[in-house]
Coordinates of C-alpha atoms and ligand atoms in Angstrom, one line a residue:
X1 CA -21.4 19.9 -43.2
X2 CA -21.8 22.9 -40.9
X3 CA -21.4 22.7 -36.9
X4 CA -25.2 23.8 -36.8
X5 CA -26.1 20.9 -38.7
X6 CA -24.0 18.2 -36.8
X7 CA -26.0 19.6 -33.4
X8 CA -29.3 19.0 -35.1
X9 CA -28.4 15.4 -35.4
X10 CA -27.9 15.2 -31.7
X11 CA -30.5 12.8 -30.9
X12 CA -33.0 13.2 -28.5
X13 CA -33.4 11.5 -25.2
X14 CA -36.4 9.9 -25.6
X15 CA -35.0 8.9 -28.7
X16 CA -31.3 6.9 -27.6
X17 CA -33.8 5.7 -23.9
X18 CA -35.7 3.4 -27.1
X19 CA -32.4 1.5 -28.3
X20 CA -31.2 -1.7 -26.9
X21 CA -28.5 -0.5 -25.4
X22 CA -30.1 2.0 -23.0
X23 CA -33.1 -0.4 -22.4
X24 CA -30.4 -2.9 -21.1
X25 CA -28.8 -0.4 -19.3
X26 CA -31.7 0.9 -17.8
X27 CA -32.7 -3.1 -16.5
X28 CA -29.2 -3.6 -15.4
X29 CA -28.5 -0.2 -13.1
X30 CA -31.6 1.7 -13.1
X31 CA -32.9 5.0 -14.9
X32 CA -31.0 7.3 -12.3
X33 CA -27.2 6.4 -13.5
X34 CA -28.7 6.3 -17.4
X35 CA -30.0 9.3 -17.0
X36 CA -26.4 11.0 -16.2
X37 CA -24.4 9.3 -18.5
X38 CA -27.0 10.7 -21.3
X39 CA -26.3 14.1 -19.5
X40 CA -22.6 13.3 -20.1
X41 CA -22.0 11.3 -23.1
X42 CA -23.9 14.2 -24.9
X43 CA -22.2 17.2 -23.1
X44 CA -18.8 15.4 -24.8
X45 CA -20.3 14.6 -28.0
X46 CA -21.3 18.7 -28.5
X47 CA -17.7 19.5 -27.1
X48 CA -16.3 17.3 -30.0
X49 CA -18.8 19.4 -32.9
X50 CA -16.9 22.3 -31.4
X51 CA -13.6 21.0 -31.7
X52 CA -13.5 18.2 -34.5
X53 CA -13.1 18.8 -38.0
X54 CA -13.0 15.7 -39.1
X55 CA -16.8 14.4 -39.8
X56 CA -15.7 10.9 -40.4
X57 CA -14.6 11.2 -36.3
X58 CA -18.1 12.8 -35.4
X59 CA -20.1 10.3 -37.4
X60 CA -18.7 7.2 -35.7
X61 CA -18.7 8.8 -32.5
X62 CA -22.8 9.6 -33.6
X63 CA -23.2 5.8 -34.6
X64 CA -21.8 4.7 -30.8
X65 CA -23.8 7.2 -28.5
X66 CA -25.9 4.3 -27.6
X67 CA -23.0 1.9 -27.0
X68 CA -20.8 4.9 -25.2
X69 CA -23.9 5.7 -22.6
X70 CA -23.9 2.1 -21.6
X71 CA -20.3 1.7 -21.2
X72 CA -20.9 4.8 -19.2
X73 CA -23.0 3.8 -17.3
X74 CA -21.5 0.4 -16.4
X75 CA -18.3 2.9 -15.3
X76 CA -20.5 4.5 -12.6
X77 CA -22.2 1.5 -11.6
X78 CA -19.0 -0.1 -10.7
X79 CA -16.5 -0.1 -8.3
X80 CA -13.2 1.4 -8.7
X81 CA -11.0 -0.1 -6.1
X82 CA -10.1 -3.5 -7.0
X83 CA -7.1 -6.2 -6.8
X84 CA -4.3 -5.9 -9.1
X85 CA -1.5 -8.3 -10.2
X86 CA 1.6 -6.9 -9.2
X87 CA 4.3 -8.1 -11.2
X88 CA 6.3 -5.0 -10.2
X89 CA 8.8 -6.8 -7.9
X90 CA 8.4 -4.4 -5.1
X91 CA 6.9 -6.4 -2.1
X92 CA 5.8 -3.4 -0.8
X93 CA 4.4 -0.7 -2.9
X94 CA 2.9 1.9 -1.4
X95 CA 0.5 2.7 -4.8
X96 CA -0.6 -0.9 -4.7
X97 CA -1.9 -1.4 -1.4
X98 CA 1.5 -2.4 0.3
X99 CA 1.0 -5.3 2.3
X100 CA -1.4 -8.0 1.1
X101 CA -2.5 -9.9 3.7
X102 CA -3.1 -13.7 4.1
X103 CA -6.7 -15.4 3.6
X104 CA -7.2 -16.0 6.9
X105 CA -6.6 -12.9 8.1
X106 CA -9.0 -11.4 5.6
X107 CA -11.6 -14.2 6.5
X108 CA -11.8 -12.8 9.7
X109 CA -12.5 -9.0 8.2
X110 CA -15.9 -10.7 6.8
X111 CA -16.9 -11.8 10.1
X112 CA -16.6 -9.8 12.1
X113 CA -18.1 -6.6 9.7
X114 CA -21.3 -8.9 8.7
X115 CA -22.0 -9.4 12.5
X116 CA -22.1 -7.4 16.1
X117 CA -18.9 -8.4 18.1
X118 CA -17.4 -7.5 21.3
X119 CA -15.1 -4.8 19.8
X120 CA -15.8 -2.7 23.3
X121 CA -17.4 -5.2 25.3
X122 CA -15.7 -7.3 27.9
X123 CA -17.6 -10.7 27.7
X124 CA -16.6 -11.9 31.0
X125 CA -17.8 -9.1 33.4
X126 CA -20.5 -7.7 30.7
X127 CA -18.8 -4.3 31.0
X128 CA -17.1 -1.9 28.6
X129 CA -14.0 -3.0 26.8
X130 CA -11.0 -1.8 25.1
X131 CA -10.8 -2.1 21.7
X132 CA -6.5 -2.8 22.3
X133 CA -7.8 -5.9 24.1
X134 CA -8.3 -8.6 21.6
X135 CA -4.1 -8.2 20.3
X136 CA -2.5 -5.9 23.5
X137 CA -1.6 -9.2 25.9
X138 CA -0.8 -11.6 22.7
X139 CA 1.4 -8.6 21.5
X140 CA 2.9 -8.1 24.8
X141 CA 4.1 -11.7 25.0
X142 CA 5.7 -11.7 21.3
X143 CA 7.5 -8.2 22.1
X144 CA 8.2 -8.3 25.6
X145 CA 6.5 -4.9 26.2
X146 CA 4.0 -4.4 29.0
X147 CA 1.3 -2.7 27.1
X148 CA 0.3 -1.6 23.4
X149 CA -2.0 -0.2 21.5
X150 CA -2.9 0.9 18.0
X151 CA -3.5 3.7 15.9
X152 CA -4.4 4.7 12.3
X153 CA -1.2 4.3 10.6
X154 CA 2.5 4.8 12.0
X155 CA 3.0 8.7 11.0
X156 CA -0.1 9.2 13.4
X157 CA 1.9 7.1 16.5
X158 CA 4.3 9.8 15.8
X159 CA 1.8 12.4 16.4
X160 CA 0.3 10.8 19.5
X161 CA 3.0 10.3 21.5
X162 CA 5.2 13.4 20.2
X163 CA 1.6 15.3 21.5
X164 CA 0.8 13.3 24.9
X165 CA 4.4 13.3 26.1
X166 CA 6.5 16.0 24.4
X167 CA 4.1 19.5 24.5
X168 CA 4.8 21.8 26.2
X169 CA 8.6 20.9 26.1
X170 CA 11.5 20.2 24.2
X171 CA 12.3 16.5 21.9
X172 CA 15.3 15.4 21.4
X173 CA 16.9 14.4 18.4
X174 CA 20.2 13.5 16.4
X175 CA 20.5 15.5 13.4
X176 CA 21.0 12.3 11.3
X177 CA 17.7 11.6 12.1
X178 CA 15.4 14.2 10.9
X179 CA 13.9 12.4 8.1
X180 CA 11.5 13.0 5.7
X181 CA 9.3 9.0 5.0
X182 CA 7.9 10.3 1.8
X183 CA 3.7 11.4 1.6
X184 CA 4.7 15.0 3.5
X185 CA 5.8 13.2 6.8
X186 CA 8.8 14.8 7.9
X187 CA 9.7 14.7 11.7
X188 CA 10.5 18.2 11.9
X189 CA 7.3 19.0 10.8
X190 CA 5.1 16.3 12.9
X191 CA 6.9 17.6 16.0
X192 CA 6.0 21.6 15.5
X193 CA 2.2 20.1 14.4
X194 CA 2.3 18.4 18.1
X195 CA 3.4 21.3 19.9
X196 CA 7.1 20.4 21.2
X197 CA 9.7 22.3 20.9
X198 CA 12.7 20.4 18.7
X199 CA 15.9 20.4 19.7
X200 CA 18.2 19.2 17.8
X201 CA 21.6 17.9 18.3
X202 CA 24.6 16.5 16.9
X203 CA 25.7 16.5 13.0
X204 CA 24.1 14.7 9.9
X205 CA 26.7 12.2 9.9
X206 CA 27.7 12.0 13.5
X207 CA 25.8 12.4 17.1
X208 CA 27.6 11.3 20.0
X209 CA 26.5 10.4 23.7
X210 CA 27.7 13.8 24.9
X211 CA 25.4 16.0 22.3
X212 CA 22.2 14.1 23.8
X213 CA 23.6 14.5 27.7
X214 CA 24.1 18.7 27.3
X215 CA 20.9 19.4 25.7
X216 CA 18.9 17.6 28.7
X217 CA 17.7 20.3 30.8
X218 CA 14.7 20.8 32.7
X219 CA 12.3 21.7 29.9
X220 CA 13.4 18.3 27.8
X221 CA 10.0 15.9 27.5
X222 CA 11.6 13.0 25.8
X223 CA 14.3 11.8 23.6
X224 CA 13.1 10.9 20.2
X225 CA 15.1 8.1 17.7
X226 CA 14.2 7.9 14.7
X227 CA 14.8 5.0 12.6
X228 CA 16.3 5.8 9.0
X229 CA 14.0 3.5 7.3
X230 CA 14.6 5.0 3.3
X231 CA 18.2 6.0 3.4
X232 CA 21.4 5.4 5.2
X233 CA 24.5 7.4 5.8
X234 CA 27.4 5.8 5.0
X235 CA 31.3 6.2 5.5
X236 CA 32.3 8.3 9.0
X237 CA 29.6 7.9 10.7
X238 CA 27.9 7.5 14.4
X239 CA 24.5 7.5 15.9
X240 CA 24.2 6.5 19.9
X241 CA 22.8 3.2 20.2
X242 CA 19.0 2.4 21.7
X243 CA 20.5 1.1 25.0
X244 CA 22.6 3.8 26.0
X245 CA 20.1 6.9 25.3
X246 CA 18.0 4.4 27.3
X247 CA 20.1 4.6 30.2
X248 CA 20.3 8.7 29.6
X249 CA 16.9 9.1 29.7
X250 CA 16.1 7.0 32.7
X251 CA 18.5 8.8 34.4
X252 CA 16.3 12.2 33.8
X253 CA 13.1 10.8 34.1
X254 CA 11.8 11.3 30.8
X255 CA 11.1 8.8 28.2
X256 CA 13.5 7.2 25.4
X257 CA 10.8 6.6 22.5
X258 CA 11.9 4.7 19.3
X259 CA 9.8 5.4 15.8
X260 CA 11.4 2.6 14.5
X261 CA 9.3 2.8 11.1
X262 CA 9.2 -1.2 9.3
X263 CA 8.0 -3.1 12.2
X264 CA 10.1 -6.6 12.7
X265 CA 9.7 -9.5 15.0
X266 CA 11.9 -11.9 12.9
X267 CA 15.3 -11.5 12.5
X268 CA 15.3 -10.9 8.7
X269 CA 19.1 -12.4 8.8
X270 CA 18.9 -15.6 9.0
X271 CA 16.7 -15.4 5.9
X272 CA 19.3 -14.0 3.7
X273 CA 18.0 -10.3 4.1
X274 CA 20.1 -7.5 6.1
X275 CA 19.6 -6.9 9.6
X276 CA 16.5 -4.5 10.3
X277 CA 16.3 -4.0 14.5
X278 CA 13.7 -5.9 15.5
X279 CA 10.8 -4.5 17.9
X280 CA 11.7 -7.0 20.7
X281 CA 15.5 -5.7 20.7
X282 CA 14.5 -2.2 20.9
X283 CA 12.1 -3.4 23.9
X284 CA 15.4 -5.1 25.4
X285 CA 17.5 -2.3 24.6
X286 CA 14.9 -0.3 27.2
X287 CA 13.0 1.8 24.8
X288 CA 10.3 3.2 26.5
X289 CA 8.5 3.2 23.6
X290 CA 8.5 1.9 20.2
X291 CA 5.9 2.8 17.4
X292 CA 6.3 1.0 13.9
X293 CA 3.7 0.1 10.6
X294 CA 1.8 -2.4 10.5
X295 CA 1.7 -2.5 7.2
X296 CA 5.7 -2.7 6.4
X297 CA 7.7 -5.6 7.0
X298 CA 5.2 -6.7 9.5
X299 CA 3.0 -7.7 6.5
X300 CA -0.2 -6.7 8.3
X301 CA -3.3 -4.0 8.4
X302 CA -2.5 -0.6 8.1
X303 CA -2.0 0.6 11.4
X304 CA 0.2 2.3 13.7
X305 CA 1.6 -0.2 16.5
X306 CA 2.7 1.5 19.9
X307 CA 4.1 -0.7 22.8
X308 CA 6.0 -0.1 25.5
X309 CA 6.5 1.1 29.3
X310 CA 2.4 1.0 30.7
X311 CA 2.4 4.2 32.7
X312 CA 3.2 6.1 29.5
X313 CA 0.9 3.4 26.9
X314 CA -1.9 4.4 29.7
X315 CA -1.2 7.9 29.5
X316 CA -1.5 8.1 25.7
X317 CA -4.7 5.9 25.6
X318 CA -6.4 8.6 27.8
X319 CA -5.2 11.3 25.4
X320 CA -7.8 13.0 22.9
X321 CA -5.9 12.7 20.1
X322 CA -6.5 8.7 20.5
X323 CA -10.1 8.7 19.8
X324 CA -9.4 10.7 16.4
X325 CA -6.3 8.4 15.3
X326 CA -8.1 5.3 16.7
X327 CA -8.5 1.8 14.5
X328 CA -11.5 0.4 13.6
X329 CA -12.8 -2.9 13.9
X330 CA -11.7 -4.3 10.5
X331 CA -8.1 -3.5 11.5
X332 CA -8.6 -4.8 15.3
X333 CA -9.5 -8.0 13.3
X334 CA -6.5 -8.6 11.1
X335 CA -4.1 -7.3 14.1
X336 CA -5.3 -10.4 16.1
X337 CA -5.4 -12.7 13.4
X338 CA -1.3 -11.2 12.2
X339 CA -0.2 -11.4 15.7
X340 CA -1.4 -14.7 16.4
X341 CA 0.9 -16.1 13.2
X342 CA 3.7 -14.7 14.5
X343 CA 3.5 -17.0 18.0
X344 CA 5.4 -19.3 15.7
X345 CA 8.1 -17.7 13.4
X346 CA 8.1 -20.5 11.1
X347 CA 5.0 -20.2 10.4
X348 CA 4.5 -16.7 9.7
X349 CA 7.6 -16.5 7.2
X350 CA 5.5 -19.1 5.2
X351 CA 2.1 -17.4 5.9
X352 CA 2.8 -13.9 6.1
X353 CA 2.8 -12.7 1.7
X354 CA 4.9 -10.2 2.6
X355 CA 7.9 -12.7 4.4
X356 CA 7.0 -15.4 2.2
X357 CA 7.8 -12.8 -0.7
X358 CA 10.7 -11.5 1.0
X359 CA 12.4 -14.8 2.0
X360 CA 11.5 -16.7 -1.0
X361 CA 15.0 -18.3 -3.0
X362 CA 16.0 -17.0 -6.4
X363 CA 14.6 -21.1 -7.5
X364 CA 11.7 -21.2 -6.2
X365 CA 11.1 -17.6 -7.6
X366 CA 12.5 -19.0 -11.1
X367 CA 9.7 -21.6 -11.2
X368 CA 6.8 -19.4 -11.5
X369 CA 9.0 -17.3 -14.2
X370 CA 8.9 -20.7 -16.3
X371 CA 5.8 -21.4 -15.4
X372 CA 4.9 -17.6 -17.1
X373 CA 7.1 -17.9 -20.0
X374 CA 5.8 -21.7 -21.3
X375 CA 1.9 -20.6 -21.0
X376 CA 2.8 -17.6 -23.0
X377 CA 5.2 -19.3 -25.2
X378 CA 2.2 -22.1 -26.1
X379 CA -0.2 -19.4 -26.8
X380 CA 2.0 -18.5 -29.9
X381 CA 1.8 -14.5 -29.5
X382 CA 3.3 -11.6 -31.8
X383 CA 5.9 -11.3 -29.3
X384 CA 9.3 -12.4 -28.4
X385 CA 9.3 -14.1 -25.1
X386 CA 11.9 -14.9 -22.3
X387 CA 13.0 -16.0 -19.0
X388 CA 15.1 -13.4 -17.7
X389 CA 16.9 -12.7 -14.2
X390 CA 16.0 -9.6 -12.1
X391 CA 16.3 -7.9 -8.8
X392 CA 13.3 -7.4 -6.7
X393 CA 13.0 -4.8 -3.6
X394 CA 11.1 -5.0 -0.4
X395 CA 10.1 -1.1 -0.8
X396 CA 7.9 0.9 1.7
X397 CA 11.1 2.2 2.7
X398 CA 12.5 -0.7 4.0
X399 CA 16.1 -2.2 2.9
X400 CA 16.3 0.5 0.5
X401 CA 20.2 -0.5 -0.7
X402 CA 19.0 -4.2 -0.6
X403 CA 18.2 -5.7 -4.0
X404 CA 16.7 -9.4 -4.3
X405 CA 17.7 -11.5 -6.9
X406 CA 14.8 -12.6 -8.7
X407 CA 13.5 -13.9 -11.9
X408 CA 10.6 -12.7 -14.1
X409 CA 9.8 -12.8 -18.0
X410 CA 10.1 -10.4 -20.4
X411 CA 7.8 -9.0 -23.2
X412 CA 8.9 -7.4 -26.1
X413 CA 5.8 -7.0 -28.7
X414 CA 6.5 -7.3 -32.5
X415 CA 3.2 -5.2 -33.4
X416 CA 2.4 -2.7 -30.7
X417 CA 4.9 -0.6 -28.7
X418 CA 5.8 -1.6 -25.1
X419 CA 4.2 1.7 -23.5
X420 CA 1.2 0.2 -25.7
X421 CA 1.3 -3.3 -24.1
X422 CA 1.7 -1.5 -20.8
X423 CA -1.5 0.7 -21.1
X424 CA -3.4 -2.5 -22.3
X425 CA -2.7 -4.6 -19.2
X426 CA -3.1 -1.6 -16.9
X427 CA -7.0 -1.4 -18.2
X428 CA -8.0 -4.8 -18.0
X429 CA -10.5 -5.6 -15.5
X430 CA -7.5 -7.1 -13.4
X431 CA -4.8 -4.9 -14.0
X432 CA -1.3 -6.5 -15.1
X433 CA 1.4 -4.0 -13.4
X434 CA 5.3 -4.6 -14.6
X435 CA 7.9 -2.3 -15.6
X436 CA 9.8 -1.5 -18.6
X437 CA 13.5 -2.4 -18.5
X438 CA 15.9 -2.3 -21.0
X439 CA 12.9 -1.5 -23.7
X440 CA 11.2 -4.6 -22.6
X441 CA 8.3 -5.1 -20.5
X442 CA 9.4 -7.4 -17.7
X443 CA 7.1 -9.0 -14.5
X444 CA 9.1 -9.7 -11.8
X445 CA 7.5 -13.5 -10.8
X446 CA 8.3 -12.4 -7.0
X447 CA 5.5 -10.4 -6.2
X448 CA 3.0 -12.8 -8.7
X449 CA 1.6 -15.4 -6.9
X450 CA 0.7 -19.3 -7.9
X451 CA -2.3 -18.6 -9.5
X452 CA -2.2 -15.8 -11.2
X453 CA 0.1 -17.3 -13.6
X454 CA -2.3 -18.8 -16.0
X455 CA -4.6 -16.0 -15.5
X456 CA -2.1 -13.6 -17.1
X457 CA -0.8 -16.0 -19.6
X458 CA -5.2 -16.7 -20.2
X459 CA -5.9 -12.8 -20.1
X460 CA -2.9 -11.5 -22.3
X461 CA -4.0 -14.5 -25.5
X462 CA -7.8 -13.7 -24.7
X463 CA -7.9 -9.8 -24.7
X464 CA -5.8 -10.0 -27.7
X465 CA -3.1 -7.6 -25.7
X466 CA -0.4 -8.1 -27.9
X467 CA -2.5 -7.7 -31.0
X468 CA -2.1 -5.0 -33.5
X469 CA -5.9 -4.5 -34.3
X470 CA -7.8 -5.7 -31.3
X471 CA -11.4 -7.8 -32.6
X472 CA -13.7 -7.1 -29.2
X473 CA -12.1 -3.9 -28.4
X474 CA -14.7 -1.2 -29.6
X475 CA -14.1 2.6 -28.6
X476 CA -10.7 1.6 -26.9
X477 CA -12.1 0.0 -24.4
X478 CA -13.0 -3.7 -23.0
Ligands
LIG1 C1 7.0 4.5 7.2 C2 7.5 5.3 8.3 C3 6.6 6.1 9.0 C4 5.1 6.2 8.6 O1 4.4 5.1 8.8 P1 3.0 4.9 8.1 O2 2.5 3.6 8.7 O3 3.2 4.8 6.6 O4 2.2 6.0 8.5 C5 7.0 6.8 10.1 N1 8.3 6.7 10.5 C6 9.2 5.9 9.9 C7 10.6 5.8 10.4 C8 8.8 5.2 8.8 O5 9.7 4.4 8.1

């Protein structure tokens, strides 16, 4: 058949707006959303004429125009961002959402967003509030800092108080420390974009007392330490610790401030994980200020958490930049609700996803893997099946030598390929993320919670995932 002849038999809109399809579409979402995926689904059919010379391809496209507009428009209609299962392993993965937070934190998101509060309002005396208030003295008492506050995300703390206290003048820092976090942060580059002059000292390897002490002069601002979060140097190596740079820059009367990236209030240690300097030593050590995530190993909001000495915490809540960078409510909320967990440390490594992740044992881990492997083994799938013993890793930059010994189960399909079986549990309407190791697909039960257990083994036996032909899947898609 010509081209000419396969455009005639594009139907007309009138035409497809009479089928079923299209009426239910147009009940379900409205005429508005139809309308454009018409506009669309046709604009792709005539590109295909152009292209395809296959008619069997065209015609069967031609019989589904109907069925394609409503999946269409059900695509618009809906929304986009939505939970995943991560059975990656990596506690903290930055393309995921890094840290989940736990249900009573997120309760108190609801509330607060569906109702007025007093996010500015000081109840007591009926005046203006901060909106610092509701975490700064419960923050202050788990730190031992004298004031706080919070912006956007950590990279911006950087900005703030590299802006409020360093323009105009020079920063100080080791060489070892100029870093790059990943996402186009790199400190070099944050410092120019806040208007201080960088000067650097020491070597990559090796900075010692005496490099900080000679380049103090009368134009330095502040001494800046940076804390390695995503690589370490190893071998002959020294960086000046917290406490004497502390001493240094009290001395000069300027400011020691400490980016100190993963926020910690736990000693990690005594949980079988490596030492990562917690906030409250750098606030002992005499930091004047510390910035770190709060969505790293603090297992919080996004957010970037500043504490520290008040006449320099006041001095950057009164600069501009702070109204630009500044949290909103829904992040005010979780803060408070975070913070308050962490009054008792038991509590928050069991509360906390992102500790309880972290700190849970190789057995408990190994449950859920069985769990995993005998729903799916029942189910009697076209695939070969097992337990099998891997390393999880905390990510977001944190611990990044440290691997966790963990346990997952592993998929190898007998019909489809695994980049196949991958693809299929990336589009269901909860995404199943693993990886591929050693030619099998493997989820790591660390980062899978209780629950989702039967709703993959339920999904992957339901949606026919490991299926060579595929019954309900019409036009590639469920
Ligand atoms: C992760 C990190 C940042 C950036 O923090 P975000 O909250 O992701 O903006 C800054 N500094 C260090 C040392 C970090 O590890």
């Amino acid at each position: 058949m010509e081209k000419k002849s396969w455009y005639r038999k594009i139907p007309k809109v009138d035409m497809l707006l009479e089928t079923e399809e299209l009426q239910a579409a147009v009940e379900a979402w409205g005429r508005t959303p139809v309308m454009d995926a018409v506009r669309e689904v046709l604009a792709d059919f005539r590109r295909l004429i152009e292209q395809e010379t296959d008619e069997s391809i065209l015609l069967d496209v031609l019989e589904n125009l109907p069925a394609d507009i409503f999946r269409r428009t059900k695509k618009i209609c809906s929304v986009n961002l939505k939970p995943v299962i991560n059975g990656t392993g990596t506690v903290l993965h930055t393309n995921l959402g890094r840290a989940p937070i736990h249900s009573e934190a997120a309760a108190s998101i609801s509330k607060i967003v569906s109702s007025y509060s007093n996010l500015e309002y000081n109840l007591q005396s009926g005046d203006r509030g901060e909106r610092y208030s509701h975490f700064e003295e419960l923050l202050c008492r788990i730190t031992g800092a004298e004031a706080a506050m919070a912006v956007n995300n950590n990279a911006a703390s950087v900005l703030l108080v590299l802006s409020a206290l360093g323009r105009g003048g020079e920063t100080i820092v080791s060489r070892g420390e100029l870093v790059e976090i990943g996402g186009k942060f790199r400190i070099p580059d944050v410092m120019e974009e806040s208007g201080t002059i960088l000067r650097e000292v020491g070597c990559t390897n090796k900075t010692h007392y005496e490099d900080y002490e000679e380049a103090v002069n009368d134009d330095t601002k502040l001494i800046l330490k940076v804390h390695t979060s995503n690589y370490s140097i190893v071998g002959f190596t020294k960086a000046v610790p917290a406490k004497e740079l502390a001493q240094l820059a009290a001395q000069s009367g300027i400011p020691l401030v400490e980016d100190l990236g993963s926020g910690v209030f736990i000693n990690l240690e005594k949980y079988g994980l490596p030492h990562e300097p917690t906030v409250q030593e750098a606030v002992n050590n005499g930091v004047d200020i510390v910035c770190f995530s709060g969505d790293k190993l603090l297992g919080g909001p996004q957010a970037g958490i500043i504490i520290g000495k008040k006449i320099y915490i006041d001095r950057l809540k009164k600069h501009p930049l702070t109204r630009a960078l500044r949290i909103d409510k829904y992040t005010v909320a979780v803060l408070e609700q975070c913070f308050l967990e962490y009054l008792r440390e038991e509590k928050a490594v069991k509360r906390i996803p992102v500790l309880r992740m972290l700190t849970e044992s190789y057995e408990e881990v190994r449950k859920r893997a069985e769990r995993l492997e005998q729903l799916l083994k029942e189910k009697c799938l076209p695939a070969e099946i097992s337990l099998c013993d891997c390393m999880s890793q905390a990510g977001g930059g944190s611990f990044p030598e440290t691997e966790i010994p963990s346990c997952g189960v592993s998929i190898l399909p007998e019909e489809i390929s695994v980049t196949l079986l991958q693809e299929r549990l990336r589009k269901l309407s909860i995404a199943v993320i693993g990886r591929v190791s050693q030619e099998r697909f493997l989820l790591d039960a660390r980062t899978i919670t209780e629950e989702q257990i039967p709703e993959i083994a339920a999904r992957i036996k339901q949606e026919q995932i490991l299926d060579k032909e595929r019954l309900t899947a019409k036009g590639g898609e469920l």
